[in-house]
Short mmCIF file of C-alpha atoms and ligand atoms in Angstrom, two decimals:
data_model
loop_
_atom_site.label_atom_id
_atom_site.label_comp_id
_atom_site.label_asym_id
_atom_site.label_seq_id
_atom_site.Cartn_x
_atom_site.Cartn_y
_atom_site.Cartn_z
CA UNK Y 1 59.61 144.43 86.34
CA UNK Y 2 62.85 145.52 84.69
CA UNK Y 3 65.02 147.91 86.73
CA UNK Y 4 66.90 150.44 84.63
CA UNK Y 5 70.00 152.47 85.28
CA UNK Y 6 70.10 155.44 82.91
CA UNK Y 7 73.30 157.35 82.16
CA UNK Y 8 72.65 160.76 80.56
CA UNK Y 9 69.01 161.01 81.70
CA UNK Y 10 68.78 164.75 80.93
CA UNK Y 11 69.85 164.42 77.26
CA UNK Y 12 67.89 163.76 74.09
CA UNK Y 13 68.14 159.94 74.28
CA UNK Y 14 67.84 160.04 78.09
CA UNK Y 15 64.54 161.93 78.10
CA UNK Y 16 63.17 159.69 75.35
CA UNK Y 17 64.15 156.63 77.42
CA UNK Y 18 62.18 158.14 80.31
CA UNK Y 19 59.20 158.52 77.93
CA UNK Y 20 59.29 154.74 77.44
CA UNK Y 21 59.55 154.11 81.19
CA UNK Y 22 56.66 156.54 81.76
CA UNK Y 23 54.49 154.76 79.16
CA UNK Y 24 55.05 151.30 80.68
CA UNK Y 25 55.13 151.66 84.49
CA UNK Y 26 54.14 148.00 84.84
CA UNK Y 27 57.27 146.90 82.94
CA UNK Y 28 60.03 149.38 83.78
CA UNK Y 29 61.31 151.20 86.84
CA UNK Y 30 64.09 153.79 86.93
CA UNK Y 31 66.45 152.57 89.65
CA UNK Y 32 69.40 154.92 89.12
CA UNK Y 33 70.18 157.87 86.87
CA UNK Y 34 73.01 160.22 85.99
CA UNK Y 35 72.82 163.78 84.71
CA UNK Y 36 75.45 166.33 83.74
CA UNK Y 37 74.74 169.91 84.74
CA UNK Y 38 71.02 170.28 84.05
CA UNK Y 39 69.72 170.45 87.61
CA UNK Y 40 66.20 171.64 86.71
CA UNK Y 41 65.53 168.53 84.66
CA UNK Y 42 67.26 166.39 87.28
CA UNK Y 43 64.86 167.71 89.94
CA UNK Y 44 61.88 167.07 87.67
CA UNK Y 45 62.94 163.45 87.12
CA UNK Y 46 63.67 162.87 90.81
CA UNK Y 47 60.12 164.04 91.57
CA UNK Y 48 58.52 161.93 88.89
CA UNK Y 49 60.55 158.70 88.89
CA UNK Y 50 61.98 158.61 92.44
CA UNK Y 51 65.25 156.84 91.58
CA UNK Y 52 67.29 155.44 94.48
CA UNK Y 53 70.61 156.76 93.17
CA UNK Y 54 71.36 160.04 91.35
CA UNK Y 55 74.72 161.09 89.97
CA UNK Y 56 75.61 164.57 88.67
CA UNK Y 57 78.75 165.91 87.03
CA UNK Y 58 79.94 168.37 89.69
CA UNK Y 59 80.55 168.05 93.42
CA UNK Y 60 78.87 171.40 94.22
CA UNK Y 61 75.64 170.35 92.50
CA UNK Y 62 75.72 167.07 94.38
CA UNK Y 63 75.96 168.93 97.72
CA UNK Y 64 73.02 171.17 96.78
CA UNK Y 65 70.82 168.18 95.86
CA UNK Y 66 71.78 166.24 99.00
CA UNK Y 67 70.54 169.14 101.13
CA UNK Y 68 67.37 169.68 99.11
CA UNK Y 69 66.34 166.03 99.27
CA UNK Y 70 67.58 165.16 102.76
CA UNK Y 71 64.00 164.09 103.65
CA UNK Y 72 64.06 161.38 100.95
CA UNK Y 73 66.05 158.18 100.85
CA UNK Y 74 68.08 159.01 97.73
CA UNK Y 75 71.81 158.55 97.40
CA UNK Y 76 73.57 161.44 95.59
CA UNK Y 77 77.01 161.03 94.03
CA UNK Y 78 79.08 162.86 91.39
CA UNK Y 79 81.84 162.85 88.79
CA UNK Y 80 83.30 159.92 86.91
CA UNK Y 81 83.07 157.76 90.02
CA UNK Y 82 79.39 158.65 90.17
CA UNK Y 83 78.87 157.56 86.57
CA UNK Y 84 80.59 154.25 87.32
CA UNK Y 85 78.49 153.62 90.43
CA UNK Y 86 75.32 154.43 88.50
CA UNK Y 87 76.36 152.06 85.72
CA UNK Y 88 77.06 149.28 88.23
CA UNK Y 89 74.00 149.87 90.46
CA UNK Y 90 73.31 146.38 91.87
CA UNK Y 91 69.53 146.51 91.45
CA UNK Y 92 69.66 147.44 87.73
CA UNK Y 93 68.88 144.70 85.21
CA UNK Y 94 69.98 146.83 82.29
CA UNK Y 95 72.04 149.99 81.80
CA UNK Y 96 71.08 152.53 79.16
CA UNK Y 97 74.22 154.46 78.25
CA UNK Y 98 73.03 157.76 76.76
CA UNK Y 99 75.86 160.07 77.78
CA UNK Y 100 77.59 161.94 75.02
CA UNK Y 101 81.25 161.43 74.20
CA UNK Y 102 84.07 159.17 75.29
CA UNK Y 103 83.29 160.00 78.95
CA UNK Y 104 80.93 157.01 78.57
CA UNK Y 105 83.75 154.52 77.99
CA UNK Y 106 84.96 153.73 81.50
CA UNK Y 107 81.46 153.38 83.02
CA UNK Y 108 80.56 151.03 80.14
CA UNK Y 109 83.57 148.81 80.82
CA UNK Y 110 82.81 148.77 84.54
CA UNK Y 111 79.13 147.92 83.93
CA UNK Y 112 80.20 145.02 81.71
CA UNK Y 113 82.50 143.75 84.49
CA UNK Y 114 79.46 143.97 86.80
CA UNK Y 115 77.63 141.72 84.27
CA UNK Y 116 75.04 144.29 83.26
CA UNK Y 117 73.40 144.12 79.85
CA UNK Y 118 73.85 147.46 78.11
CA UNK Y 119 71.57 149.35 75.75
CA UNK Y 120 74.24 151.41 74.06
CA UNK Y 121 73.45 154.79 72.50
CA UNK Y 122 76.88 156.21 73.38
CA UNK Y 123 78.61 155.40 70.07
CA UNK Y 124 81.80 157.29 71.00
CA UNK Y 125 82.56 154.46 73.45
CA UNK Y 126 82.62 151.84 70.70
CA UNK Y 127 84.54 154.11 68.34
CA UNK Y 128 87.20 154.87 70.94
CA UNK Y 129 87.73 151.38 72.33
CA UNK Y 130 85.59 148.91 70.41
CA UNK Y 131 88.16 146.13 70.84
CA UNK Y 132 88.12 146.46 74.66
CA UNK Y 133 84.34 146.77 74.93
CA UNK Y 134 83.56 143.81 72.65
CA UNK Y 135 86.13 141.57 74.36
CA UNK Y 136 84.84 142.49 77.83
CA UNK Y 137 81.24 141.83 76.72
CA UNK Y 138 82.20 138.42 75.36
CA UNK Y 139 84.25 137.47 78.44
CA UNK Y 140 81.41 138.47 80.78
CA UNK Y 141 78.62 137.06 78.63
CA UNK Y 142 76.92 140.45 78.51
CA UNK Y 143 74.54 141.68 75.79
CA UNK Y 144 75.31 144.95 73.99
CA UNK Y 145 71.96 146.08 72.60
CA UNK Y 146 72.20 148.82 69.96
CA UNK Y 147 70.11 151.97 70.40
CA UNK Y 148 71.45 153.92 67.42
CA UNK Y 149 68.65 153.57 64.83
CA UNK Y 150 70.91 152.23 62.06
CA UNK Y 151 72.45 149.58 64.30
CA UNK Y 152 69.08 148.63 65.73
CA UNK Y 153 67.84 148.20 62.13
CA UNK Y 154 70.79 145.92 61.34
CA UNK Y 155 70.26 144.04 64.62
CA UNK Y 156 66.59 143.49 63.73
CA UNK Y 157 67.44 142.42 60.17
CA UNK Y 158 69.91 139.86 61.58
CA UNK Y 159 67.47 138.13 63.94
CA UNK Y 160 67.35 134.44 63.05
CA UNK Y 161 70.12 134.84 60.48
CA UNK Y 162 73.60 133.36 60.38
CA UNK Y 163 76.22 136.14 60.49
CA UNK Y 164 78.36 134.07 58.11
CA UNK Y 165 75.89 134.83 55.30
CA UNK Y 166 76.32 138.61 55.48
CA UNK Y 167 77.62 140.13 52.25
CA UNK Y 168 77.35 143.83 53.19
CA UNK Y 169 75.88 146.11 55.81
CA UNK Y 170 74.20 149.12 54.20
CA UNK Y 171 73.93 152.09 56.55
CA UNK Y 172 71.57 154.84 55.43
CA UNK Y 173 72.32 158.55 55.91
CA UNK Y 174 69.83 161.40 55.75
CA UNK Y 175 72.54 163.87 54.74
CA UNK Y 176 72.13 166.20 57.72
CA UNK Y 177 71.26 169.91 57.80
CA UNK Y 178 73.42 170.86 54.80
CA UNK Y 179 72.82 168.00 52.39
CA UNK Y 180 71.63 170.32 49.62
CA UNK Y 181 74.46 172.83 49.94
CA UNK Y 182 77.75 172.77 48.03
CA UNK Y 183 81.04 173.00 49.94
CA UNK Y 184 81.30 176.61 48.81
CA UNK Y 185 78.02 177.37 50.54
CA UNK Y 186 79.29 175.92 53.81
CA UNK Y 187 81.96 178.52 54.56
CA UNK Y 188 79.81 180.93 56.51
CA UNK Y 189 77.08 178.72 57.97
CA UNK Y 190 76.12 179.51 61.56
CA UNK Y 191 75.71 177.26 64.59
CA UNK Y 192 71.98 177.85 64.34
CA UNK Y 193 71.87 176.68 60.69
CA UNK Y 194 73.82 173.55 61.59
CA UNK Y 195 71.54 172.69 64.51
CA UNK Y 196 68.50 172.60 62.23
CA UNK Y 197 68.30 168.91 61.21
CA UNK Y 198 65.62 168.09 58.60
CA UNK Y 199 64.46 164.69 59.98
CA UNK Y 200 65.64 164.02 63.54
CA UNK Y 201 65.52 166.07 66.71
CA UNK Y 202 68.72 165.25 68.64
CA UNK Y 203 71.34 166.67 71.01
CA UNK Y 204 73.61 169.47 69.72
CA UNK Y 205 76.82 167.46 69.23
CA UNK Y 206 75.25 164.68 67.18
CA UNK Y 207 73.31 167.21 65.08
CA UNK Y 208 76.61 168.86 64.09
CA UNK Y 209 78.10 165.40 63.50
CA UNK Y 210 75.20 164.72 61.12
CA UNK Y 211 75.91 167.93 59.20
CA UNK Y 212 79.62 167.08 58.79
CA UNK Y 213 78.75 163.41 58.13
CA UNK Y 214 81.09 162.45 60.98
CA UNK Y 215 78.07 160.86 62.64
CA UNK Y 216 77.85 158.38 59.76
CA UNK Y 217 81.62 157.83 60.00
CA UNK Y 218 81.34 157.06 63.71
CA UNK Y 219 78.44 154.73 62.89
CA UNK Y 220 80.55 152.82 60.36
CA UNK Y 221 83.14 152.18 63.08
CA UNK Y 222 80.37 151.35 65.57
CA UNK Y 223 78.93 148.79 63.09
CA UNK Y 224 82.38 147.30 62.48
CA UNK Y 225 82.69 146.50 66.18
CA UNK Y 226 79.11 145.49 66.95
CA UNK Y 227 78.83 143.11 64.01
CA UNK Y 228 82.52 142.24 63.51
CA UNK Y 229 82.37 143.12 59.81
CA UNK Y 230 85.37 144.41 57.81
CA UNK Y 231 85.19 148.02 56.62
CA UNK Y 232 85.01 147.15 52.92
CA UNK Y 233 81.73 145.36 53.62
CA UNK Y 234 80.12 148.38 55.31
CA UNK Y 235 78.50 150.74 52.79
CA UNK Y 236 76.82 154.09 53.32
CA UNK Y 237 73.85 155.11 51.19
CA UNK Y 238 72.28 158.56 51.10
CA UNK Y 239 68.54 158.23 51.81
CA UNK Y 240 66.97 161.59 52.46
CA UNK Y 241 63.66 160.44 53.95
CA UNK Y 242 65.22 158.43 56.88
CA UNK Y 243 62.49 155.78 56.48
CA UNK Y 244 64.76 152.80 55.86
CA UNK Y 245 66.98 152.88 58.93
CA UNK Y 246 69.58 150.46 57.49
CA UNK Y 247 69.87 147.14 55.67
CA UNK Y 248 71.75 143.86 55.54
CA UNK Y 249 72.63 142.29 52.21
CA UNK Y 250 73.19 138.52 52.29
CA UNK Y 251 75.25 136.24 50.01
CA UNK Y 252 72.16 135.10 48.12
CA UNK Y 253 71.52 138.76 47.13
CA UNK Y 254 68.52 139.19 49.46
CA UNK Y 255 68.43 142.48 51.33
CA UNK Y 256 66.64 142.81 54.68
CA UNK Y 257 65.67 146.33 55.73
CA UNK Y 258 63.98 147.84 58.78
CA UNK Y 259 61.60 150.75 58.18
CA UNK Y 260 59.87 153.21 60.46
CA UNK Y 261 59.18 156.88 61.11
CA UNK Y 262 62.22 158.72 62.49
CA UNK Y 263 61.48 158.31 66.23
CA UNK Y 264 64.34 157.22 68.50
CA UNK Y 265 61.91 155.86 71.07
CA UNK Y 266 61.28 152.84 68.83
CA UNK Y 267 64.90 151.54 68.85
CA UNK Y 268 65.29 152.54 72.52
CA UNK Y 269 62.23 150.48 73.44
CA UNK Y 270 63.36 147.52 71.32
CA UNK Y 271 66.70 147.48 73.18
CA UNK Y 272 64.79 147.43 76.49
CA UNK Y 273 62.33 144.68 75.53
CA UNK Y 274 64.53 142.54 73.23
CA UNK Y 275 63.80 139.84 72.09
CA UNK Y 276 60.18 140.80 72.74
CA UNK Y 277 58.27 143.77 71.32
CA UNK Y 278 55.61 145.80 73.13
CA UNK Y 279 53.19 148.37 71.71
CA UNK Y 280 54.18 152.02 71.75
CA UNK Y 281 50.86 153.85 71.35
CA UNK Y 282 52.15 157.35 70.63
CA UNK Y 283 54.67 156.29 67.97
CA UNK Y 284 53.40 157.56 64.61
CA UNK Y 285 52.59 154.70 62.20
CA UNK Y 286 54.48 154.70 58.93
CA UNK Y 287 52.28 155.40 55.93
CA UNK Y 288 54.37 154.61 52.86
CA UNK Y 289 51.66 155.78 50.46
CA UNK Y 290 52.08 159.26 51.98
CA UNK Y 291 55.68 159.20 50.74
CA UNK Y 292 54.96 157.67 47.34
CA UNK Y 293 58.70 157.54 46.60
CA UNK Y 294 61.87 156.88 48.59
CA UNK Y 295 65.17 158.23 47.30
CA UNK Y 296 68.68 156.78 47.35
CA UNK Y 297 71.98 158.31 46.22
CA UNK Y 298 75.60 157.31 46.18
CA UNK Y 299 77.64 158.90 48.99
CA UNK Y 300 80.10 161.57 47.85
CA UNK Y 301 83.33 161.28 49.86
CA UNK Y 302 84.68 164.58 48.49
CA UNK Y 303 81.60 166.45 49.64
CA UNK Y 304 81.81 164.78 53.06
CA UNK Y 305 85.51 164.28 53.92
CA UNK Y 306 84.73 163.35 57.54
CA UNK Y 307 83.23 160.10 56.30
CA UNK Y 308 86.48 159.36 54.47
CA UNK Y 309 88.51 160.19 57.62
CA UNK Y 310 86.41 157.72 59.59
CA UNK Y 311 86.92 154.86 57.12
CA UNK Y 312 90.66 155.61 57.05
CA UNK Y 313 90.93 155.80 60.85
CA UNK Y 314 88.88 152.62 61.23
CA UNK Y 315 91.07 150.73 58.79
CA UNK Y 316 94.27 152.06 60.41
CA UNK Y 317 92.86 150.70 63.69
CA UNK Y 318 94.58 150.82 67.09
CA UNK Y 319 94.44 154.31 68.59
CA UNK Y 320 93.48 156.07 65.33
CA UNK Y 321 89.68 155.95 65.88
CA UNK Y 322 90.20 157.33 69.42
CA UNK Y 323 92.07 160.30 67.91
CA UNK Y 324 89.35 160.76 65.30
CA UNK Y 325 86.69 160.80 67.99
CA UNK Y 326 88.48 163.03 70.50
CA UNK Y 327 89.53 165.54 67.80
CA UNK Y 328 85.95 165.60 66.55
CA UNK Y 329 84.48 166.13 70.05
CA UNK Y 330 86.86 169.01 70.70
CA UNK Y 331 86.41 170.60 67.26
CA UNK Y 332 82.61 170.41 67.48
CA UNK Y 333 82.76 171.99 70.95
CA UNK Y 334 84.90 174.83 69.51
CA UNK Y 335 82.41 175.32 66.67
CA UNK Y 336 79.47 175.39 69.10
CA UNK Y 337 81.41 177.94 71.20
CA UNK Y 338 81.79 180.16 68.12
CA UNK Y 339 85.61 179.80 68.09
CA UNK Y 340 85.95 178.16 64.67
CA UNK Y 341 83.99 178.01 61.41
CA UNK Y 342 82.06 174.97 60.23
CA UNK Y 343 84.62 173.81 57.64
CA UNK Y 344 87.44 174.12 60.17
CA UNK Y 345 85.95 171.15 62.01
CA UNK Y 346 87.13 169.00 59.11
CA UNK Y 347 90.55 170.58 58.65
CA UNK Y 348 91.33 170.35 62.36
CA UNK Y 349 90.39 166.69 62.56
CA UNK Y 350 92.54 165.99 59.52
CA UNK Y 351 95.51 167.70 61.21
CA UNK Y 352 95.04 165.71 64.42
CA UNK Y 353 94.92 162.45 62.47
CA UNK Y 354 97.94 163.20 60.29
CA UNK Y 355 100.22 163.95 63.26
CA UNK Y 356 99.32 160.70 65.05
CA UNK Y 357 100.94 157.30 64.52
CA UNK Y 358 98.53 154.54 65.44
CA UNK Y 359 99.44 152.32 68.39
CA UNK Y 360 97.94 148.88 67.87
CA UNK Y 361 95.83 147.03 70.42
CA UNK Y 362 95.96 149.89 72.96
CA UNK Y 363 95.12 149.51 76.65
CA UNK Y 364 92.56 151.73 78.34
CA UNK Y 365 95.35 153.91 79.76
CA UNK Y 366 96.89 154.48 76.34
CA UNK Y 367 93.50 155.31 74.85
CA UNK Y 368 92.86 157.86 77.58
CA UNK Y 369 96.27 159.48 77.00
CA UNK Y 370 95.76 159.67 73.25
CA UNK Y 371 92.22 161.02 73.72
CA UNK Y 372 93.41 163.78 76.08
CA UNK Y 373 96.32 164.68 73.81
CA UNK Y 374 94.12 165.01 70.70
CA UNK Y 375 91.66 167.26 72.58
CA UNK Y 376 94.50 169.42 73.85
CA UNK Y 377 95.89 169.74 70.31
CA UNK Y 378 92.53 170.87 68.91
CA UNK Y 379 92.05 173.37 71.75
CA UNK Y 380 95.52 174.78 71.08
CA UNK Y 381 94.68 175.54 67.44
CA UNK Y 382 91.07 176.67 67.97
P1 NDP S 1 72.72 165.09 74.68
O1 NDP S 1 73.78 166.10 74.53
O2 NDP S 1 71.32 165.48 74.41
O3 NDP S 1 72.77 164.46 76.15
C1 NDP S 1 73.97 164.06 76.74
C2 NDP S 1 73.74 163.61 78.17
O4 NDP S 1 75.02 163.34 78.77
C3 NDP S 1 73.08 164.66 79.05
O5 NDP S 1 72.33 164.00 80.04
C4 NDP S 1 74.27 165.37 79.68
O6 NDP S 1 73.96 166.02 80.90
C5 NDP S 1 75.19 164.20 79.92
N1 NDP S 1 76.62 164.55 79.99
C6 NDP S 1 77.32 165.29 79.11
N2 NDP S 1 78.61 165.39 79.49
C7 NDP S 1 78.71 164.70 80.66
C8 NDP S 1 79.78 164.47 81.57
N3 NDP S 1 81.02 164.94 81.34
N4 NDP S 1 79.53 163.73 82.67
C9 NDP S 1 78.30 163.23 82.91
N5 NDP S 1 77.24 163.43 82.08
C10 NDP S 1 77.45 164.16 80.98
O7 NDP S 1 73.14 163.84 73.77
P2 NDP S 1 72.21 162.86 72.93
O8 NDP S 1 71.14 162.30 73.79
O9 NDP S 1 71.89 163.47 71.63
O10 NDP S 1 73.25 161.67 72.59
C11 NDP S 1 73.66 160.73 73.56
C12 NDP S 1 74.40 159.59 72.84
O11 NDP S 1 73.47 158.92 71.99
C13 NDP S 1 75.53 160.08 71.93
O12 NDP S 1 76.57 159.17 71.96
C14 NDP S 1 74.88 160.11 70.54
O13 NDP S 1 75.83 159.92 69.53
C15 NDP S 1 73.94 158.91 70.65
N6 NDP S 1 72.78 158.98 69.76
C16 NDP S 1 71.88 160.01 69.89
C17 NDP S 1 70.77 160.09 69.06
C18 NDP S 1 69.76 161.17 69.25
O14 NDP S 1 68.69 161.12 68.60
N7 NDP S 1 69.97 162.15 70.09
C19 NDP S 1 70.55 159.10 68.01
C20 NDP S 1 71.51 158.02 68.00
C21 NDP S 1 72.59 158.00 68.84
P3 NDP S 1 73.38 167.54 81.06
O15 NDP S 1 72.55 167.82 79.84
O16 NDP S 1 72.58 167.42 82.32
O17 NDP S 1 74.56 168.43 81.21
MG1 MG S 2 72.22 156.95 64.00
#
């Protein structure tokens, strides 16, 4: 039996992780979970999975739940401290980090110190402080298992291979909700339009990130850290069907790819069972003949400036990716709140980046300062 601690249980990745646990009760048990503010779903999961520890975002919600469940032996906690305690829950064999945003960073670092293996969906953590996370994982001999489908594909393609033979990583991109629109056609798009992704059903923030192509930019930085590959060896290829989830090209010109239907439960499950695989009965089988053709296109950096910003921030290094990420989180939140237009997400991020001078090899405290400052700046111009 593998005991799981799940951060972000009420989100898109969180609920899909619970699907896996539900399908394999003989293999997995939910030991601890965290939620944000969705109490209805939290109650549903407490009833179904009976975790021993539950963390929520706000103190008031924690008090309400403590009273409601006083007849059960469940520990309720809250806030950032709650996230950390959930991540470090002694009984957990593995932590799934599926919170959204750089709020996932500190709990990840603490879980690594507690020697927990981590299935990492929370890409903002690696973007913000990849150098700290990778060093801590190495020092503590902890596995970081990718959940993001592209990074899981690369991870699978690298099994049994020598990293020294990698020529390029090729990350595929579906193109997001607006892939067939020109920049001119983007001026007046609504939040609703942007949330309508053609291939994947995901949380709101990452769906907007897919439309701006910032998601792919964050994934390039994520891949740089996970696989320790320089940026000029990480390529992005437009592939509208999302069937090839990513590829590795080796020195001898061979390319290894991982294919599948777009279903996040497959990479989530692989992270939980690695290096083994177990059946997942309800996952739709891929029928390539149904597709007939797969399409690939060069990525256009003028059409998708956020991807360019991400490469530039990644190459600048130090605190620059933390600014990129924080500015993006704040700008996307402003767009979702109806305060700014879609194209302003890009211009605001560009402003935040251009006013920042990168500090190299930053500590956690410096990263947190820079992150807070970038968010404040975006809020002040939204
Ligand atoms: P969602 O927005 O669907 O879920 C986010 C989760 O985090 C929810 O449980 C939410 O709680 C919780 N949360 C949000 N803010 C806080 C906070 N301040 N404190 C504590 N908990 C908080 O996100 P996704 O599941 O889409 O994404 C999660 C991560 O996985 C992201 O990093 C994303 O980039 C990555 N990812 C997602 C994919 C997908 O298909 N969705 C694919 C690949 C990667 P509540 O809802 O209760 O408020
Ligand atoms: Mg992805």
